[in-house]
């Protein structure tokens, strides 16, 4: 298989990291975090992909048919659940930050704290 | 490391209990929180934590003779291929789980005096945090390690920002959450690379596959990613910025668990991953050791330096650790 998906994964990881580092808005920052996370989906699915293989459901096809790796699909599913939890939690914290300080700019928040 | 993927002899049914008891109790407490009086939920949580402690002590006792292996669903490995998720209980892991449950009990008792009104949700979060840390210390599967890592982190973010009525905790928890989540994704990318290379998630099986060959650049990259991710949790320089923020703002009973065991678990995970997976293929590279010792010394020096300029007692204690 070509290395294209890995390139996309690396690109998403770096773009997400860049977004987090340069963010001026906490909601934008959380979305950048989600972009960073989505690179792991592509990486994992790319790892399990096999050219010409079918979905790993063996109810109607013979067990010897080449299929893509079901393990990574389970991992991605778990990964998505984890991400939803973390993103929801961080967004809830952002809402609280906005309630207390009236701003969601990380730089202004730092000034307020010092 | 003992033969995890081929062991059929030492199976212990106690192994999953330190994770199952706290998580199930946490779910029940969260579900019944509108009907249960606060005192009752406190005692239920305390009883669950005590039961977990008893299980951990028993596991610690049983694991002295060697690593205990528990296969979920009793799916034993066939032909050296591990399909099921396993718990591999060694004395260090069991000892850490014991410490976790002991500190959680102390934290609960402390919290009942510390807060004016300690809500049921606090106990739920604390139990989830405890269960995740126990699972993290006991698991023998590398993806499972990531899942427990994230569960423990999510509970920790919520606990750090527990006092939402004050402005500071929310901000500290936010820094903590973002830094540690990035660390966790580093770990996950490393795990993805390792799985791509070996086709295994069981730590012992990965080690066996890797031992058979010289270390490739991919393996080194995966090792670097996993260890950096865990060192973020361990707050080793240069990843130490979140620690003082999170520890200062977290309620003191939670700080007990953060400083006492959560940060150490990051170090433990880095050591565990090195010794049980990469030690055979990377060797005891002296460069690696020098790097870790160097980072440790830098952490100690920076910590001491920050203490010097710090006026807040809890921040000072945070830098001291």
mmCIF file of C-alpha atoms in Angstrom, chain A residues 7-102:
data_model
loop_
_atom_site.group_PDB
_atom_site.id
_atom_site.type_symbol
_atom_site.label_atom_id
_atom_site.label_comp_id
_atom_site.label_asym_id
_atom_site.label_seq_id
_atom_site.Cartn_x
_atom_site.Cartn_y
_atom_site.Cartn_z
ATOM 1 C CA UNK A 7 1.620 11.390 5.186
ATOM 2 C CA UNK A 8 -1.934 12.621 5.779
ATOM 3 C CA UNK A 9 -1.776 11.437 9.404
ATOM 4 C CA UNK A 10 1.541 13.204 10.015
ATOM 5 C CA UNK A 11 0.189 16.362 8.358
ATOM 6 C CA UNK A 12 -2.954 16.355 10.530
ATOM 7 C CA UNK A 13 -0.869 15.769 13.657
ATOM 8 C CA UNK A 14 1.414 18.718 12.883
ATOM 9 C CA UNK A 15 -1.421 21.021 11.813
ATOM 10 C CA UNK A 16 -3.294 20.210 15.032
ATOM 11 C CA UNK A 17 -0.198 20.866 17.112
ATOM 12 C CA UNK A 18 0.407 24.148 15.294
ATOM 13 C CA UNK A 19 -3.197 25.147 15.908
ATOM 14 C CA UNK A 20 -2.892 24.413 19.626
ATOM 15 C CA UNK A 21 0.356 26.335 20.004
ATOM 16 C CA UNK A 22 -0.752 29.451 18.126
ATOM 17 C CA UNK A 23 -4.397 29.510 19.218
ATOM 18 C CA UNK A 24 -5.946 32.777 20.413
ATOM 19 C CA UNK A 25 -9.293 31.226 21.302
ATOM 20 C CA UNK A 26 -9.920 28.265 23.590
ATOM 21 C CA UNK A 27 -12.701 26.805 21.437
ATOM 22 C CA UNK A 28 -10.382 26.950 18.426
ATOM 23 C CA UNK A 29 -7.754 25.274 20.597
ATOM 24 C CA UNK A 30 -10.079 22.384 21.493
ATOM 25 C CA UNK A 31 -10.979 21.877 17.836
ATOM 26 C CA UNK A 32 -7.249 21.817 16.992
ATOM 27 C CA UNK A 33 -6.900 19.117 19.623
ATOM 28 C CA UNK A 34 -9.635 17.150 17.845
ATOM 29 C CA UNK A 35 -7.796 17.593 14.527
ATOM 30 C CA UNK A 36 -4.615 16.285 16.154
ATOM 31 C CA UNK A 37 -6.570 13.323 17.473
ATOM 32 C CA UNK A 38 -8.074 12.539 14.071
ATOM 33 C CA UNK A 39 -4.560 11.894 12.761
ATOM 34 C CA UNK A 40 -4.498 8.816 14.986
ATOM 35 C CA UNK A 41 -7.654 7.447 13.320
ATOM 36 C CA UNK A 42 -6.038 7.677 9.904
ATOM 37 C CA UNK A 43 -2.812 6.168 11.161
ATOM 38 C CA UNK A 44 -4.603 3.196 12.763
ATOM 39 C CA UNK A 45 -6.932 2.570 9.811
ATOM 40 C CA UNK A 46 -3.997 2.902 7.416
ATOM 41 C CA UNK A 47 -2.130 0.271 9.428
ATOM 42 C CA UNK A 48 -4.963 -2.235 9.080
ATOM 43 C CA UNK A 49 -5.780 -1.600 5.410
ATOM 44 C CA UNK A 50 -5.130 -4.328 2.852
ATOM 45 C CA UNK A 51 -5.597 -3.707 -0.860
ATOM 46 C CA UNK A 52 -8.517 -5.660 -2.316
ATOM 47 C CA UNK A 53 -9.694 -6.937 1.070
ATOM 48 C CA UNK A 54 -13.292 -6.828 2.285
ATOM 49 C CA UNK A 55 -14.879 -5.757 5.564
ATOM 50 C CA UNK A 56 -14.141 -8.289 8.346
ATOM 51 C CA UNK A 57 -17.674 -9.690 8.632
ATOM 52 C CA UNK A 58 -17.570 -13.411 8.041
ATOM 53 C CA UNK A 59 -21.284 -14.219 8.232
ATOM 54 C CA UNK A 60 -21.782 -14.601 4.486
ATOM 55 C CA UNK A 61 -18.252 -15.002 3.102
ATOM 56 C CA UNK A 62 -15.804 -17.906 3.572
ATOM 57 C CA UNK A 63 -13.376 -17.340 6.497
ATOM 58 C CA UNK A 64 -10.351 -17.516 4.217
ATOM 59 C CA UNK A 65 -11.346 -14.366 2.274
ATOM 60 C CA UNK A 66 -8.768 -11.606 2.765
ATOM 61 C CA UNK A 67 -10.242 -8.953 5.083
ATOM 62 C CA UNK A 68 -8.954 -5.726 6.551
ATOM 63 C CA UNK A 69 -7.671 -5.910 10.127
ATOM 64 C CA UNK A 70 -10.644 -5.728 12.545
ATOM 65 C CA UNK A 71 -8.407 -4.989 15.555
ATOM 66 C CA UNK A 72 -7.488 -1.483 14.430
ATOM 67 C CA UNK A 73 -11.152 -0.740 13.730
ATOM 68 C CA UNK A 74 -11.954 -1.651 17.334
ATOM 69 C CA UNK A 75 -9.061 0.546 18.456
ATOM 70 C CA UNK A 76 -10.349 3.495 16.411
ATOM 71 C CA UNK A 77 -13.809 3.057 17.893
ATOM 72 C CA UNK A 78 -12.335 3.152 21.409
ATOM 73 C CA UNK A 79 -10.217 6.111 20.408
ATOM 74 C CA UNK A 80 -13.293 8.028 19.227
ATOM 75 C CA UNK A 81 -15.097 7.344 22.516
ATOM 76 C CA UNK A 82 -12.074 8.579 24.456
ATOM 77 C CA UNK A 83 -11.862 11.706 22.314
ATOM 78 C CA UNK A 84 -15.536 12.576 22.745
ATOM 79 C CA UNK A 85 -15.153 12.327 26.525
ATOM 80 C CA UNK A 86 -12.052 14.476 26.665
ATOM 81 C CA UNK A 87 -13.294 17.116 24.219
ATOM 82 C CA UNK A 88 -16.644 17.379 26.023
ATOM 83 C CA UNK A 89 -14.866 17.763 29.355
ATOM 84 C CA UNK A 90 -12.467 20.422 28.087
ATOM 85 C CA UNK A 91 -15.291 22.352 26.379
ATOM 86 C CA UNK A 92 -17.195 22.287 29.690
ATOM 87 C CA UNK A 93 -14.122 23.787 31.353
ATOM 88 C CA UNK A 94 -13.962 26.446 28.621
ATOM 89 C CA UNK A 95 -17.596 27.363 29.311
ATOM 90 C CA UNK A 96 -16.703 27.747 32.993
ATOM 91 C CA UNK A 97 -13.668 29.882 32.118
ATOM 92 C CA UNK A 98 -15.881 32.171 30.056
ATOM 93 C CA UNK A 99 -18.378 32.460 32.912
ATOM 94 C CA UNK A 100 -15.677 33.446 35.444
ATOM 95 C CA UNK A 101 -13.459 35.681 33.317
ATOM 96 C CA UNK A 102 -15.596 36.788 30.378
#
